[in-house]
């Protein structure tokens, strides 16, 4: 593996990047990664989602069963669903599952009892509420998931009209590409994951696969820290990593942005600069606190955010297709990378064009 030297201003990937003593460690992979990162960093790309679909079906109501409203991803999509429902002329009821299996089951039971036109499964595995899902399906109530399953699109088992999420393969690949591009093909990487969650474990395996495309990038360590334990375990893990790897640790990637909130105290105690190495990218939802760290140069350089409000509008559009007897749109939002250079101080990723596009489809 190639060695690492001092620091200089980085590429368009944001932040200051380490400069290798020689040429890029993987010229072909670097060129591909740089092109992918440039595309993902754009904030002015034209809307590439649905342009056609059924006109608004009037008089409908939705129940949004939320895993917990303290989850920024869930809360962001709720905001979008409420906006879109107002635009299309529907009613929405949000029921908070409070983040526990019992609470989510109770919330879903309440949703079924309301006899809405459709039910949103917001941020939890529908198998957790299999009995209520079966009841709703038997009653002919369409179900649309947000992060309910690993993959986007329709599902026969559990019976979802569609599930809305970015592709984990895309998120993992662009996170690895950002490290390759930002480091110019020479990096020492620590990966933070939660192996107890199959989705997170799969994402981390895909990230490692992406990093391995560049011979100049070395995976120094993979730290398995359950997301539920990040606040208690991450600081001590980071202190141990700093002692072990010192300046060889140039970049971090995590399956969720929360790791970097909990890494900051240890990095600060070690007198590391917030805008310096290890440069961190979160392959997660891009919650407001992640944007604040990125924009403030506080121990996170980039995040791969979901377009949460846009996905809320897509949820409403998918229900409109279900009510009209049309198939799901099949739309999957492209991945985006947010840095201090392209986020302009905002705390969420809200791409242009989708509101007008959906209004045109619905005739609203």
Coordinates of C-alpha atoms in Angstrom, one line a residue:
X1 CA 0.0 0.0 0.0
X2 CA 1.2 3.5 -0.7
X3 CA 2.3 5.8 2.1
X4 CA 0.6 8.9 3.3
X5 CA 2.1 12.3 3.8
X6 CA 0.8 15.7 5.0
X7 CA -2.4 17.6 4.1
X8 CA -3.4 20.1 1.5
X9 CA -6.8 21.3 0.1
X10 CA -8.8 18.4 -1.2
X11 CA -10.8 17.7 -4.3
X12 CA -14.4 18.7 -4.9
X13 CA -15.3 15.9 -2.4
X14 CA -15.0 18.6 0.3
X15 CA -12.6 19.2 3.1
X16 CA -8.8 19.0 3.2
X17 CA -7.5 15.7 1.9
X18 CA -4.2 13.9 2.5
X19 CA -1.7 14.1 -0.3
X20 CA 0.1 10.9 -1.4
X21 CA 3.9 10.9 -1.9
X22 CA 3.4 9.5 -5.4
X23 CA 0.7 9.3 -8.0
X24 CA -2.8 8.0 -7.3
X25 CA -2.8 4.4 -6.1
X26 CA -5.5 3.3 -8.5
X27 CA -5.8 5.6 -11.6
X28 CA -8.7 3.9 -13.2
X29 CA -10.7 3.5 -10.0
X30 CA -9.9 7.1 -9.0
X31 CA -11.1 8.5 -12.3
X32 CA -14.4 6.5 -12.0
X33 CA -14.9 7.5 -8.3
X34 CA -14.2 11.2 -9.1
X35 CA -16.8 11.2 -11.8
X36 CA -19.4 9.5 -9.6
X37 CA -18.7 11.9 -6.7
X38 CA -19.1 14.9 -9.0
X39 CA -22.5 13.6 -10.2
X40 CA -23.6 12.9 -6.6
X41 CA -22.6 16.3 -5.3
X42 CA -24.7 18.2 -7.8
X43 CA -27.6 20.1 -6.3
X44 CA -29.1 21.4 -9.6
X45 CA -29.8 18.2 -11.4
X46 CA -33.2 18.1 -13.2
X47 CA -36.0 16.0 -11.8
X48 CA -35.6 12.4 -13.0
X49 CA -38.6 10.9 -11.3
X50 CA -42.1 10.2 -12.6
X51 CA -43.6 12.5 -15.2
X52 CA -46.8 10.6 -15.8
X53 CA -49.4 8.9 -13.6
X54 CA -53.0 9.0 -12.6
X55 CA -54.9 12.2 -11.8
X56 CA -55.6 12.8 -8.1
X57 CA -58.1 10.3 -6.7
X58 CA -60.3 12.4 -4.4
X59 CA -61.5 11.9 -0.8
X60 CA -58.7 9.6 0.5
X61 CA -57.2 9.3 3.9
X62 CA -53.8 8.0 5.1
X63 CA -52.6 6.7 8.4
X64 CA -48.8 7.0 8.9
X65 CA -47.6 4.5 11.5
X66 CA -44.2 5.9 12.6
X67 CA -41.5 3.8 14.2
X68 CA -40.8 6.8 16.4
X69 CA -41.1 10.5 15.7
X70 CA -37.8 11.1 17.4
X71 CA -36.2 9.3 14.4
X72 CA -35.2 12.3 12.1
X73 CA -35.7 10.2 9.0
X74 CA -39.3 9.2 9.9
X75 CA -40.1 12.8 11.0
X76 CA -38.7 14.1 7.7
X77 CA -40.9 11.8 5.6
X78 CA -43.9 12.7 7.8
X79 CA -43.3 16.3 6.9
X80 CA -43.3 15.4 3.2
X81 CA -46.5 13.2 3.4
X82 CA -48.3 16.0 5.2
X83 CA -47.2 18.6 2.5
X84 CA -48.2 16.3 -0.4
X85 CA -51.5 15.2 1.2
X86 CA -52.5 18.9 1.5
X87 CA -51.6 19.4 -2.1
X88 CA -53.6 16.4 -3.4
X89 CA -56.5 17.1 -1.0
X90 CA -56.3 14.1 1.4
X91 CA -56.3 13.7 5.2
X92 CA -53.4 12.3 7.2
X93 CA -53.2 10.9 10.7
X94 CA -49.8 10.2 12.2
X95 CA -49.6 7.6 14.9
X96 CA -46.3 7.4 16.9
X97 CA -45.1 3.8 17.7
X98 CA -42.7 5.3 20.3
X99 CA -39.8 3.1 19.1
X100 CA -40.8 -0.1 20.9
X101 CA -42.3 -3.3 19.4
X102 CA -45.3 -3.1 21.7
X103 CA -45.8 0.6 20.8
X104 CA -45.5 0.0 17.1
X105 CA -48.0 -2.9 17.2
X106 CA -50.4 -0.8 19.2
X107 CA -50.0 2.1 16.8
X108 CA -50.6 -0.2 13.8
X109 CA -53.7 -1.6 15.5
X110 CA -55.0 1.9 16.0
X111 CA -54.3 2.7 12.3
X112 CA -56.3 -0.4 11.2
X113 CA -59.2 0.6 13.4
X114 CA -59.4 4.0 11.8
X115 CA -60.2 2.3 8.5
X116 CA -58.0 4.6 6.4
X117 CA -57.7 4.4 2.6
X118 CA -54.0 3.5 3.0
X119 CA -51.4 2.9 5.7
X120 CA -47.7 4.0 5.7
X121 CA -45.2 1.7 7.4
X122 CA -42.7 4.2 8.5
X123 CA -39.2 3.0 9.3
X124 CA -39.9 -0.5 10.8
X125 CA -40.0 -4.1 9.6
X126 CA -43.6 -5.0 8.8
X127 CA -42.9 -8.5 10.0
X128 CA -43.0 -6.9 13.5
X129 CA -46.7 -6.3 12.9
X130 CA -47.5 -9.3 10.8
X131 CA -51.0 -9.7 12.3
X132 CA -52.0 -6.1 11.7
X133 CA -50.5 -6.2 8.2
X134 CA -52.5 -9.3 7.4
X135 CA -55.7 -7.6 8.6
X136 CA -55.1 -4.5 6.5
X137 CA -54.2 -6.6 3.4
X138 CA -57.4 -8.7 3.9
X139 CA -59.4 -5.5 4.1
X140 CA -58.0 -4.3 0.8
X141 CA -56.0 -1.4 2.4
X142 CA -52.8 -0.7 0.4
X143 CA -49.6 -0.5 2.4
X144 CA -46.6 1.6 1.4
X145 CA -43.3 1.3 3.3
X146 CA -40.6 3.8 3.9
X147 CA -37.4 2.0 4.9
X148 CA -39.6 -1.0 5.7
X149 CA -37.5 -3.4 3.7
X150 CA -33.9 -3.5 2.5
X151 CA -34.8 -3.0 -1.2
X152 CA -37.0 -0.5 -3.0
X153 CA -40.1 -1.5 -4.9
X154 CA -43.2 -3.8 -4.5
X155 CA -43.1 -6.7 -2.2
X156 CA -45.4 -9.8 -2.2
X157 CA -44.3 -11.0 1.3
X158 CA -44.9 -8.9 3.3
X159 CA -47.6 -7.4 1.0
X160 CA -46.5 -3.9 0.2
X161 CA -47.7 -1.9 -2.8
X162 CA -44.1 -0.5 -2.8
X163 CA -41.2 0.3 -0.4
X164 CA -39.4 3.6 -0.7
X165 CA -35.7 3.8 0.0
X166 CA -32.5 4.5 -1.8
X167 CA -30.6 1.3 -2.9
X168 CA -28.2 0.2 -0.3
X169 CA -25.7 -0.8 -3.1
X170 CA -25.7 2.8 -4.4
X171 CA -25.2 4.4 -0.9
X172 CA -22.4 2.0 -0.1
X173 CA -20.7 2.5 -3.5
X174 CA -20.8 6.3 -3.4
X175 CA -19.5 6.3 0.2
X176 CA -16.5 4.3 -0.9
X177 CA -16.1 6.4 -4.0
X178 CA -16.0 9.6 -1.9
X179 CA -13.1 8.2 0.2
X180 CA -11.2 7.1 -3.0
X181 CA -11.8 10.6 -4.6
X182 CA -11.1 12.6 -1.4
X183 CA -7.9 10.8 -0.6
X184 CA -6.7 10.7 -4.3
X185 CA -6.5 7.0 -4.0
X186 CA -4.4 6.8 -0.8
X187 CA -6.3 6.3 2.5
X188 CA -6.3 4.4 5.7
X189 CA -9.9 3.7 6.6
X190 CA -11.9 2.8 9.7
X191 CA -15.4 1.4 9.1
X192 CA -18.0 1.7 11.9
X193 CA -21.0 -0.8 11.6
X194 CA -23.6 -2.7 13.7
X195 CA -23.3 -6.4 12.8
X196 CA -26.4 -7.2 14.8
X197 CA -28.6 -5.5 12.1
X198 CA -28.6 -7.5 8.8
X199 CA -29.2 -4.3 6.8
X200 CA -26.2 -2.5 8.4
X201 CA -24.0 -5.6 8.1
X202 CA -24.8 -5.9 4.4
X203 CA -24.1 -2.2 3.9
X204 CA -20.7 -2.4 5.5
X205 CA -19.8 -5.4 3.4
X206 CA -20.7 -3.5 0.3
X207 CA -18.7 -0.5 1.5
X208 CA -15.6 -2.8 1.9
X209 CA -16.2 -4.1 -1.6
X210 CA -16.1 -0.6 -2.9
X211 CA -13.0 0.4 -1.0
X212 CA -11.2 -2.7 -2.3
X213 CA -11.5 -1.4 -5.9
X214 CA -8.6 0.9 -5.1
X215 CA -5.3 -0.7 -4.3
X216 CA -4.1 2.5 -2.5
X217 CA -6.9 2.3 0.0
X218 CA -6.4 0.2 3.1
X219 CA -9.1 -0.9 5.5
X220 CA -7.4 -0.5 8.9
X221 CA -10.2 -1.7 11.1
X222 CA -13.9 -2.6 11.1
X223 CA -15.5 -1.6 14.4
X224 CA -18.6 -3.4 15.4
X225 CA -20.5 -1.1 17.7
X226 CA -24.3 -1.6 18.1
X227 CA -26.1 1.6 17.3
X228 CA -27.9 1.4 20.6
X229 CA -24.5 1.5 22.3
X230 CA -22.8 4.2 20.3
X231 CA -22.8 6.9 23.0
X232 CA -21.2 4.6 25.6
X233 CA -18.8 2.7 23.4
X234 CA -17.7 4.9 20.5
X235 CA -15.6 7.3 22.5
X236 CA -13.4 4.6 24.0
X237 CA -13.2 2.8 20.6
X238 CA -12.0 6.0 18.9
X239 CA -9.4 6.6 21.6
X240 CA -8.0 3.1 21.1
X241 CA -8.0 3.5 17.3
X242 CA -6.1 6.8 17.6
X243 CA -3.5 5.2 19.8
X244 CA -3.2 2.2 17.4
X245 CA -3.1 3.9 14.0
X246 CA -2.2 7.5 14.7
X247 CA -1.7 9.4 11.4
X248 CA -2.3 6.2 9.3
X249 CA -6.0 6.7 10.1
X250 CA -7.1 9.3 7.4
X251 CA -10.7 8.5 6.8
X252 CA -13.8 7.1 8.5
X253 CA -17.0 5.7 7.1
X254 CA -20.1 4.6 9.1
X255 CA -23.4 2.9 8.3
X256 CA -25.1 5.7 10.3
X257 CA -24.2 9.3 11.0
X258 CA -24.7 8.8 14.7
X259 CA -21.2 7.3 15.2
X260 CA -19.6 10.6 14.3
X261 CA -21.6 12.5 16.9
X262 CA -20.2 10.1 19.5
X263 CA -16.7 10.1 18.1
X264 CA -16.3 13.8 18.4
X265 CA -15.5 14.0 22.2
X266 CA -12.6 11.5 21.8
X267 CA -11.2 13.3 18.7
X268 CA -11.5 16.6 20.5
X269 CA -9.7 15.2 23.6
X270 CA -6.9 14.0 21.3
X271 CA -6.6 17.6 19.9
X272 CA -7.7 16.6 16.5
X273 CA -9.1 19.4 14.4
X274 CA -12.8 19.2 13.5
X275 CA -12.1 19.8 9.8
X276 CA -9.1 17.5 9.7
X277 CA -8.3 13.8 9.6
X278 CA -9.8 11.4 10.0
X279 CA -12.2 12.7 7.4
X280 CA -15.6 11.1 7.9
X281 CA -18.6 10.2 5.6
X282 CA -21.8 8.9 6.9
X283 CA -23.6 6.3 4.7
X284 CA -26.9 7.1 6.5
X285 CA -30.0 9.2 6.3
X286 CA -28.3 12.6 6.6
X287 CA -30.2 13.8 9.7
X288 CA -30.1 17.5 10.7
X289 CA -27.3 16.9 13.2
X290 CA -25.2 15.4 10.5
X291 CA -25.6 18.4 8.3
X292 CA -24.7 20.6 11.3
X293 CA -21.5 18.7 11.8
X294 CA -20.6 18.8 8.1
X295 CA -21.4 22.5 7.7
X296 CA -19.5 23.4 10.9
X297 CA -16.5 21.3 10.2
X298 CA -17.0 19.3 13.4
X299 CA -15.6 15.8 12.8
X300 CA -17.7 14.9 9.8
X301 CA -16.9 16.0 6.2
X302 CA -19.8 14.5 4.2
X303 CA -23.0 12.6 4.5
X304 CA -25.1 10.6 2.0
X305 CA -28.6 11.9 2.9
X306 CA -32.0 10.6 1.9
X307 CA -34.3 13.2 0.3
X308 CA -36.8 12.8 3.1
X309 CA -39.4 15.4 2.1
X310 CA -39.3 14.2 -1.5
X311 CA -39.8 10.6 -0.4
X312 CA -42.9 11.8 1.6
X313 CA -44.3 13.2 -1.7
X314 CA -43.5 9.9 -3.4
X315 CA -45.4 8.0 -0.7
X316 CA -48.5 10.0 -1.5
X317 CA -48.0 9.5 -5.3
X318 CA -47.6 5.8 -4.8
X319 CA -50.9 5.6 -2.9
X320 CA -52.6 7.6 -5.6
X321 CA -51.4 5.0 -8.1
X322 CA -52.7 2.2 -5.9
X323 CA -56.1 3.8 -5.5
X324 CA -56.3 4.3 -9.3
X325 CA -55.4 0.7 -10.0
X326 CA -52.1 1.7 -11.6
X327 CA -48.7 -0.1 -10.9
X328 CA -46.1 1.4 -8.6
X329 CA -43.9 4.1 -10.2
X330 CA -40.7 2.1 -9.8
X331 CA -38.8 5.4 -9.0
X332 CA -35.7 5.2 -6.8
X333 CA -34.0 8.5 -6.0
X334 CA -30.4 8.8 -7.0
X335 CA -27.8 9.1 -4.2
X336 CA -26.5 12.5 -3.1
X337 CA -23.4 13.6 -1.2
X338 CA -23.7 16.6 1.0
X339 CA -20.6 18.6 2.0
X340 CA -20.1 22.1 3.4
X341 CA -19.3 23.2 -0.1
X342 CA -22.7 22.2 -1.6
X343 CA -25.2 22.3 1.2
X344 CA -25.2 26.1 1.8
X345 CA -25.9 25.7 5.5
X346 CA -29.1 23.8 5.2
X347 CA -29.9 20.8 7.5
X348 CA -31.6 18.5 5.0
X349 CA -31.3 17.4 1.3
X350 CA -34.3 18.8 -0.6
X351 CA -33.7 18.4 -4.4
X352 CA -35.5 20.7 -6.8
X353 CA -38.4 19.9 -9.1
X354 CA -40.4 17.1 -7.5
X355 CA -43.2 19.2 -6.0
X356 CA -44.1 20.8 -9.4
X357 CA -43.8 17.4 -11.1
X358 CA -46.2 15.6 -8.8
X359 CA -48.7 18.5 -8.9
X360 CA -48.7 18.2 -12.7
X361 CA -49.3 14.5 -12.5
X362 CA -52.2 14.9 -10.1
X363 CA -53.7 17.9 -11.9
X364 CA -53.3 20.0 -8.7

